[in-house]
PDB file of C-alpha atoms and ligand atoms in Angstrom:
ATOM      1  CA  MET X  29     -47.885 107.850-159.658  1.00 63.00           C
ATOM      2  CA  LYS X  30     -44.296 108.447-160.696  1.00 84.00           C
ATOM      3  CA  GLN X  31     -41.910 109.327-157.888  1.00 91.00           C
ATOM      4  CA  GLY X  32     -40.732 112.977-157.809  1.00 94.00           C
ATOM      5  CA  LEU X  33     -37.187 113.975-158.635  1.00 96.00           C
ATOM      6  CA  LEU X  34     -34.779 114.619-155.745  1.00 98.00           C
ATOM      7  CA  ILE X  35     -32.710 117.660-156.601  1.00 98.00           C
ATOM      8  CA  ILE X  36     -29.563 118.174-154.488  1.00 98.00           C
ATOM      9  CA  LEU X  37     -28.025 121.621-154.610  1.00 98.00           C
ATOM     10  CA  SER X  38     -24.733 121.694-152.715  1.00 98.00           C
ATOM     11  CA  GLY X  39     -21.388 123.443-152.427  1.00 96.00           C
ATOM     12  CA  PRO X  40     -19.259 125.268-150.013  1.00 92.00           C
ATOM     13  CA  SER X  41     -20.808 127.467-147.345  1.00 84.00           C
ATOM     14  CA  GLY X  42     -21.010 131.136-148.515  1.00 86.00           C
ATOM     15  CA  VAL X  43     -21.038 130.188-152.255  1.00 92.00           C
ATOM     16  CA  GLY X  44     -24.625 131.521-152.483  1.00 92.00           C
ATOM     17  CA  LYS X  45     -26.697 128.338-152.353  1.00 94.00           C
ATOM     18  CA  GLY X  46     -29.495 130.173-150.480  1.00 92.00           C
ATOM     19  CA  ALA X  47     -29.604 133.090-152.891  1.00 93.00           C
ATOM     20  CA  VAL X  48     -29.548 130.756-155.996  1.00 96.00           C
ATOM     21  CA  ARG X  49     -32.237 128.615-154.392  1.00 95.00           C
ATOM     22  CA  ARG X  50     -34.487 131.619-153.654  1.00 93.00           C
ATOM     23  CA  ALA X  51     -34.037 132.915-157.250  1.00 95.00           C
ATOM     24  CA  LEU X  52     -34.949 129.422-158.592  1.00 95.00           C
ATOM     25  CA  MET X  53     -37.989 129.102-156.307  1.00 92.00           C
ATOM     26  CA  GLU X  54     -39.326 132.528-157.463  1.00 91.00           C
ATOM     27  CA  ASN X  55     -39.874 130.947-160.847  1.00 85.00           C
ATOM     28  CA  LYS X  56     -43.240 129.460-160.589  1.00 82.00           C
ATOM     29  CA  ASP X  57     -43.085 127.538-163.856  1.00 83.00           C
ATOM     30  CA  LEU X  58     -40.632 125.161-162.231  1.00 85.00           C
ATOM     31  CA  ASP X  59     -42.697 122.676-160.209  1.00 84.00           C
ATOM     32  CA  ILE X  60     -40.418 122.074-157.214  1.00 92.00           C
ATOM     33  CA  VAL X  61     -40.899 122.075-153.463  1.00 95.00           C
ATOM     34  CA  TYR X  62     -38.150 123.208-151.173  1.00 95.00           C
ATOM     35  CA  SER X  63     -37.277 120.879-148.195  1.00 97.00           C
ATOM     36  CA  ILE X  64     -37.058 123.055-145.021  1.00 96.00           C
ATOM     37  CA  SER X  65     -34.198 121.764-142.827  1.00 97.00           C
ATOM     38  CA  MET X  66     -34.106 121.697-139.106  1.00 98.00           C
ATOM     39  CA  THR X  67     -31.188 123.560-137.279  1.00 98.00           C
ATOM     40  CA  THR X  68     -29.924 124.404-133.838  1.00 98.00           C
ATOM     41  CA  ARG X  69     -28.363 127.636-135.029  1.00 96.00           C
ATOM     42  CA  ALA X  70     -30.018 130.877-134.022  1.00 95.00           C
ATOM     43  CA  PRO X  71     -32.114 132.697-136.658  1.00 96.00           C
ATOM     44  CA  ARG X  72     -30.399 135.507-138.557  1.00 90.00           C
ATOM     45  CA  ARG X  73     -32.140 138.817-139.298  1.00 87.00           C
ATOM     46  CA  LEU X  74     -35.274 138.377-141.396  1.00 90.00           C
ATOM     47  CA  GLU X  75     -35.143 134.548-141.073  1.00 93.00           C
ATOM     48  CA  GLN X  76     -38.410 132.887-140.207  1.00 95.00           C
ATOM     49  CA  ASN X  77     -39.161 129.622-138.377  1.00 97.00           C
ATOM     50  CA  GLY X  78     -40.871 127.233-140.726  1.00 95.00           C
ATOM     51  CA  VAL X  79     -39.799 129.156-143.800  1.00 92.00           C
ATOM     52  CA  ASP X  80     -35.960 129.308-143.831  1.00 92.00           C
ATOM     53  CA  TYR X  81     -35.461 126.539-141.213  1.00 96.00           C
ATOM     54  CA  PHE X  82     -37.242 124.838-138.330  1.00 97.00           C
ATOM     55  CA  PHE X  83     -35.144 126.423-135.498  1.00 98.00           C
ATOM     56  CA  VAL X  84     -34.968 123.998-132.575  1.00 98.00           C
ATOM     57  CA  ASP X  85     -32.787 123.474-129.492  1.00 98.00           C
ATOM     58  CA  GLU X  86     -30.095 120.751-129.324  1.00 97.00           C
ATOM     59  CA  GLU X  87     -32.302 118.403-127.269  1.00 98.00           C
ATOM     60  CA  THR X  88     -35.198 118.408-129.849  1.00 98.00           C
ATOM     61  CA  PHE X  89     -32.568 117.936-132.716  1.00 98.00           C
ATOM     62  CA  GLN X  90     -31.010 114.853-130.869  1.00 98.00           C
ATOM     63  CA  LYS X  91     -34.484 113.356-130.258  1.00 98.00           C
ATOM     64  CA  ASN X  92     -35.055 113.525-134.002  1.00 98.00           C
ATOM     65  CA  VAL X  93     -31.730 111.883-134.632  1.00 98.00           C
ATOM     66  CA  GLU X  94     -32.555 109.054-132.165  1.00 98.00           C
ATOM     67  CA  GLU X  95     -36.054 108.516-133.862  1.00 98.00           C
ATOM     68  CA  GLY X  96     -34.352 108.304-137.214  1.00 97.00           C
ATOM     69  CA  ASN X  97     -36.342 111.244-138.633  1.00 98.00           C
ATOM     70  CA  PHE X  98     -33.482 112.630-140.786  1.00 98.00           C
ATOM     71  CA  LEU X  99     -32.519 111.652-144.335  1.00 97.00           C
ATOM     72  CA  GLU X 100     -29.100 113.123-143.445  1.00 98.00           C
ATOM     73  CA  TYR X 101     -27.759 115.373-140.658  1.00 98.00           C
ATOM     74  CA  VAL X 102     -24.528 116.993-139.882  1.00 97.00           C
ATOM     75  CA  SER X 103     -22.765 119.050-137.325  1.00 94.00           C
ATOM     76  CA  PHE X 104     -21.528 122.152-139.087  1.00 85.00           C
ATOM     77  CA  VAL X 105     -19.285 124.819-137.506  1.00 77.00           C
ATOM     78  CA  GLY X 106     -20.798 124.180-134.081  1.00 87.00           C
ATOM     79  CA  HIS X 107     -24.470 123.704-135.085  1.00 95.00           C
ATOM     80  CA  SER X 108     -26.613 120.850-136.240  1.00 98.00           C
ATOM     81  CA  TYR X 109     -28.481 120.661-139.503  1.00 97.00           C
ATOM     82  CA  GLY X 110     -30.752 117.925-140.817  1.00 98.00           C
ATOM     83  CA  THR X 111     -33.171 117.065-143.550  1.00 98.00           C
ATOM     84  CA  PRO X 112     -36.554 115.811-142.340  1.00 97.00           C
ATOM     85  CA  LYS X 113     -36.987 112.424-144.027  1.00 97.00           C
ATOM     86  CA  GLN X 114     -40.813 112.028-143.860  1.00 96.00           C
ATOM     87  CA  TYR X 115     -41.418 115.366-145.538  1.00 94.00           C
ATOM     88  CA  VAL X 116     -39.176 114.559-148.475  1.00 97.00           C
ATOM     89  CA  ASP X 117     -40.419 111.042-148.941  1.00 96.00           C
ATOM     90  CA  SER X 118     -44.091 111.884-148.805  1.00 96.00           C
ATOM     91  CA  LEU X 119     -43.794 114.709-151.308  1.00 95.00           C
ATOM     92  CA  ARG X 120     -41.753 112.608-153.726  1.00 96.00           C
ATOM     93  CA  ASN X 121     -44.272 109.765-153.358  1.00 95.00           C
ATOM     94  CA  GLU X 122     -46.938 112.304-154.372  1.00 94.00           C
ATOM     95  CA  GLY X 123     -44.872 112.901-157.592  1.00 93.00           C
ATOM     96  CA  LYS X 124     -43.534 116.230-156.491  1.00 93.00           C
ATOM     97  CA  ASN X 125     -39.936 117.257-157.239  1.00 95.00           C
ATOM     98  CA  VAL X 126     -38.135 118.181-154.033  1.00 97.00           C
ATOM     99  CA  LEU X 127     -35.037 120.421-153.729  1.00 97.00           C
ATOM    100  CA  LEU X 128     -32.477 119.971-150.892  1.00 98.00           C
ATOM    101  CA  GLU X 129     -30.077 122.855-150.358  1.00 97.00           C
ATOM    102  CA  ILE X 130     -27.476 121.359-148.136  1.00 97.00           C
ATOM    103  CA  GLU X 131     -23.748 121.375-147.418  1.00 93.00           C
ATOM    104  CA  VAL X 132     -21.308 118.896-148.934  1.00 95.00           C
ATOM    105  CA  GLN X 133     -21.083 116.295-146.150  1.00 94.00           C
ATOM    106  CA  GLY X 134     -24.789 115.862-145.970  1.00 97.00           C
ATOM    107  CA  ALA X 135     -25.115 115.782-149.745  1.00 98.00           C
ATOM    108  CA  THR X 136     -22.560 112.920-149.771  1.00 96.00           C
ATOM    109  CA  GLN X 137     -24.715 110.979-147.216  1.00 96.00           C
ATOM    110  CA  VAL X 138     -27.773 111.490-149.400  1.00 98.00           C
ATOM    111  CA  LEU X 139     -26.075 110.525-152.611  1.00 97.00           C
ATOM    112  CA  LYS X 140     -24.703 107.273-150.940  1.00 96.00           C
ATOM    113  CA  LYS X 141     -28.144 106.430-149.615  1.00 96.00           C
ATOM    114  CA  MET X 142     -29.917 106.965-152.919  1.00 96.00           C
ATOM    115  CA  LYS X 143     -27.262 104.825-154.683  1.00 95.00           C
ATOM    116  CA  GLU X 144     -27.763 102.022-152.170  1.00 96.00           C
ATOM    117  CA  LEU X 145     -31.511 102.202-152.595  1.00 95.00           C
ATOM    118  CA  GLY X 146     -31.111 102.149-156.505  1.00 96.00           C
ATOM    119  CA  ASP X 147     -33.029 105.504-156.597  1.00 95.00           C
ATOM    120  CA  LYS X 148     -32.277 106.969-160.022  1.00 93.00           C
ATOM    121  CA  ASN X 149     -34.631 109.894-159.737  1.00 96.00           C
ATOM    122  CA  VAL X 150     -31.909 112.056-158.263  1.00 97.00           C
ATOM    123  CA  VAL X 151     -29.968 114.961-159.786  1.00 98.00           C
ATOM    124  CA  SER X 152     -26.974 116.672-157.987  1.00 98.00           C
ATOM    125  CA  ILE X 153     -25.689 120.028-158.631  1.00 98.00           C
ATOM    126  CA  PHE X 154     -22.461 121.476-157.214  1.00 98.00           C
ATOM    127  CA  LEU X 155     -22.336 125.331-156.956  1.00 98.00           C
ATOM    128  CA  LEU X 156     -18.813 126.891-157.353  1.00 96.00           C
ATOM    129  CA  PRO X 157     -17.651 130.370-156.272  1.00 93.00           C
ATOM    130  CA  PRO X 158     -15.952 132.427-158.979  1.00 90.00           C
ATOM    131  CA  SER X 159     -12.702 132.541-156.769  1.00 90.00           C
ATOM    132  CA  TRP X 160     -11.431 132.017-153.253  1.00 90.00           C
ATOM    133  CA  PRO X 161     -11.184 135.738-152.451  1.00 91.00           C
ATOM    134  CA  ASP X 162     -14.863 136.102-153.683  1.00 89.00           C
ATOM    135  CA  LEU X 163     -15.995 133.312-151.349  1.00 89.00           C
ATOM    136  CA  GLU X 164     -14.287 134.774-148.398  1.00 90.00           C
ATOM    137  CA  LYS X 165     -15.770 138.282-149.287  1.00 89.00           C
ATOM    138  CA  ARG X 166     -19.269 136.648-149.326  1.00 85.00           C
ATOM    139  CA  ILE X 167     -18.760 134.956-146.003  1.00 83.00           C
ATOM    140  CA  ARG X 168     -17.563 138.233-144.417  1.00 86.00           C
ATOM    141  CA  LYS X 169     -20.464 140.272-145.892  1.00 80.00           C
ATOM    142  CA  ARG X 170     -22.896 138.440-143.641  1.00 70.00           C
ATOM    143  CA  ARG X 171     -21.207 140.115-140.664  1.00 66.00           C
ATOM    144  CA  THR X 172     -22.509 137.320-138.388  1.00 68.00           C
ATOM    145  CA  GLU X 173     -19.497 135.112-137.997  1.00 72.00           C
ATOM    146  CA  THR X 174     -16.352 135.529-135.854  1.00 84.00           C
ATOM    147  CA  GLU X 175     -12.854 135.350-137.434  1.00 89.00           C
ATOM    148  CA  ASP X 176     -12.510 131.860-136.149  1.00 88.00           C
ATOM    149  CA  VAL X 177     -15.778 130.709-137.681  1.00 83.00           C
ATOM    150  CA  ILE X 178     -14.776 132.482-141.063  1.00 87.00           C
ATOM    151  CA  LYS X 179     -11.489 130.542-141.026  1.00 89.00           C
ATOM    152  CA  LYS X 180     -13.282 127.195-140.329  1.00 85.00           C
ATOM    153  CA  ARG X 181     -15.778 127.807-143.167  1.00 84.00           C
ATOM    154  CA  MET X 182     -12.917 128.661-145.632  1.00 90.00           C
ATOM    155  CA  ASP X 183     -10.874 125.628-144.619  1.00 90.00           C
ATOM    156  CA  LYS X 184     -13.920 123.438-144.992  1.00 87.00           C
ATOM    157  CA  ALA X 185     -14.649 125.017-148.441  1.00 91.00           C
ATOM    158  CA  ARG X 186     -11.156 124.164-149.651  1.00 92.00           C
ATOM    159  CA  SER X 187     -11.601 120.387-148.827  1.00 91.00           C
ATOM    160  CA  GLU X 188     -15.215 120.426-150.149  1.00 93.00           C
ATOM    161  CA  ILE X 189     -14.421 121.763-153.557  1.00 93.00           C
ATOM    162  CA  LYS X 190     -12.540 118.447-154.248  1.00 92.00           C
ATOM    163  CA  GLU X 191     -15.931 116.678-154.249  1.00 93.00           C
ATOM    164  CA  MET X 192     -17.379 118.553-157.177  1.00 95.00           C
ATOM    165  CA  PHE X 193     -16.869 115.869-159.762  1.00 94.00           C
ATOM    166  CA  ASN X 194     -19.075 113.398-157.680  1.00 95.00           C
ATOM    167  CA  TYR X 195     -21.985 115.594-158.727  1.00 98.00           C
ATOM    168  CA  ASP X 196     -23.991 115.316-161.979  1.00 98.00           C
ATOM    169  CA  TYR X 197     -23.500 119.090-162.688  1.00 98.00           C
ATOM    170  CA  GLN X 198     -21.060 121.891-161.749  1.00 98.00           C
ATOM    171  CA  VAL X 199     -22.500 125.334-161.936  1.00 98.00           C
ATOM    172  CA  LEU X 200     -20.547 128.595-161.413  1.00 97.00           C
ATOM    173  CA  ASN X 201     -22.245 131.087-159.220  1.00 96.00           C
ATOM    174  CA  ASP X 202     -20.851 134.177-160.855  1.00 95.00           C
ATOM    175  CA  ILE X 203     -24.295 136.092-160.972  1.00 95.00           C
ATOM    176  CA  VAL X 204     -27.108 134.725-158.984  1.00 96.00           C
ATOM    177  CA  PRO X 205     -30.001 135.114-161.634  1.00 96.00           C
ATOM    178  CA  ARG X 206     -27.651 133.580-164.334  1.00 97.00           C
ATOM    179  CA  ALA X 207     -26.704 130.539-162.056  1.00 98.00           C
ATOM    180  CA  ALA X 208     -30.435 130.173-161.196  1.00 97.00           C
ATOM    181  CA  THR X 209     -31.382 130.139-164.914  1.00 96.00           C
ATOM    182  CA  GLU X 210     -28.754 127.552-165.649  1.00 98.00           C
ATOM    183  CA  ILE X 211     -29.955 125.253-162.785  1.00 97.00           C
ATOM    184  CA  LYS X 212     -33.586 125.810-164.032  1.00 96.00           C
ATOM    185  CA  SER X 213     -32.543 124.442-167.464  1.00 96.00           C
ATOM    186  CA  ILE X 214     -30.746 121.516-165.851  1.00 97.00           C
ATOM    187  CA  ILE X 215     -33.838 120.622-163.797  1.00 96.00           C
ATOM    188  CA  GLU X 216     -36.160 120.995-166.728  1.00 94.00           C
ATOM    189  CA  SER X 217     -34.052 118.851-169.006  1.00 95.00           C
ATOM    190  CA  GLU X 218     -33.837 116.174-166.226  1.00 95.00           C
ATOM    191  CA  ILE X 219     -37.643 116.249-165.756  1.00 92.00           C
ATOM    192  CA  ASP X 220     -38.116 115.894-169.545  1.00 91.00           C
ATOM    193  CA  LYS X 221     -35.660 113.047-169.800  1.00 90.00           C
ATOM    194  CA  ARG X 222     -37.700 111.128-167.234  1.00 86.00           C
ATOM    195  CA  LYS X 223     -40.981 111.878-168.991  1.00 82.00           C
ATOM    196  CA  ASP X 224     -39.452 110.472-172.224  1.00 66.00           C
ATOM    197  CA  VAL X 225     -38.458 107.326-170.414  1.00 64.00           C
ATOM    198  CA  SER X 226     -41.839 106.809-168.782  1.00 60.00           C
ATOM    199  CA  ALA X 227     -43.627 107.388-172.114  1.00 58.00           C
ATOM    200  CA  CYS X 228     -41.651 104.436-173.710  1.00 54.00           C
TER     201      CYS X 228
HETATM  202  P1  LIG Q 329     -26.315 128.525-142.763  1.00 76.60           P
HETATM  203  O1  LIG Q 329     -26.030 128.512-141.335  1.00 76.60           O
HETATM  204  O2  LIG Q 329     -25.400 129.459-143.395  1.00 76.60           O
HETATM  205  O3  LIG Q 329     -27.764 128.784-142.991  1.00 76.60           O
HETATM  206  O4  LIG Q 329     -25.977 127.121-143.409  1.00 76.60           O
HETATM  207  C1  LIG Q 329     -24.728 126.515-143.202  1.00 76.60           C
HETATM  208  C2  LIG Q 329     -24.580 125.373-144.182  1.00 76.60           C
HETATM  209  O5  LIG Q 329     -25.541 124.296-143.903  1.00 76.60           O
HETATM  210  C3  LIG Q 329     -24.933 125.859-145.647  1.00 76.60           C
HETATM  211  O6  LIG Q 329     -24.007 125.274-146.439  1.00 76.60           O
HETATM  212  C4  LIG Q 329     -26.401 125.210-145.838  1.00 76.60           C
HETATM  213  O7  LIG Q 329     -26.587 124.941-147.250  1.00 76.60           O
HETATM  214  C5  LIG Q 329     -26.172 123.962-145.072  1.00 76.60           C
HETATM  215  N1  LIG Q 329     -27.459 123.342-144.651  1.00 76.60           N
HETATM  216  C6  LIG Q 329     -28.644 123.871-144.431  1.00 76.60           C
HETATM  217  N2  LIG Q 329     -29.569 122.967-144.163  1.00 76.60           N
HETATM  218  C7  LIG Q 329     -28.951 121.735-144.132  1.00 76.60           C
HETATM  219  C8  LIG Q 329     -29.319 120.378-143.904  1.00 76.60           C
HETATM  220  O8  LIG Q 329     -30.439 119.987-143.567  1.00 76.60           O
HETATM  221  N3  LIG Q 329     -28.384 119.454-144.027  1.00 76.60           N
HETATM  222  C9  LIG Q 329     -27.074 119.710-144.386  1.00 76.60           C
HETATM  223  N4  LIG Q 329     -26.151 118.709-144.487  1.00 76.60           N
HETATM  224  N5  LIG Q 329     -26.658 120.974-144.641  1.00 76.60           N
HETATM  225  C10 LIG Q 329     -27.553 121.977-144.489  1.00 76.60           C
END
């Protein structure tokens, strides 16, 4: 069976990756599975364990690091986040297309790893905010972060944006449904391209 596509959706924190990913996943014609990350951060209102994240303590997270269970992992503004490797690999081996919604440092690790492995079934998408004030407004709207964390997230976003041309596609998140539709077309055309190659 043909290996599934690994879709990396990244971009600065607060750009709306989660909202775009949810809009994308609502579309059932698109045959993709979302990779649920593990994190040590506390759940926000309405977030569910095993749906939005696997919420774990630092000790459990570190055990997974030591056992080599992550495809990538990072420490991000005081918390740890990681992509469970086994889940992604087994789904892709079954031919399923897997979506990672991760921050830029982790995406860089995955892109490097896939390049080293010669894995060409990868598509990377960088989501951009319409403007800096808009990004700050989105981060503040969550009302969950302190001033210090907001500043850290904004500083990080300024350096991360420089990475955008290392990705296959750059998509502007001006309006969530529009950005999700654009990403859907990108994924569909990447899946079709691979069908064409395997038919030859
Ligand atoms: P939040 O705390 O706002 O849910 O997530 C913070 C940042 O971590 C977001 O940019 C989110 O996309 C990213 N993120 C979520 N899961 C992972 C992961 O497994 N690995 C990495 N590198 N980033 C993640």
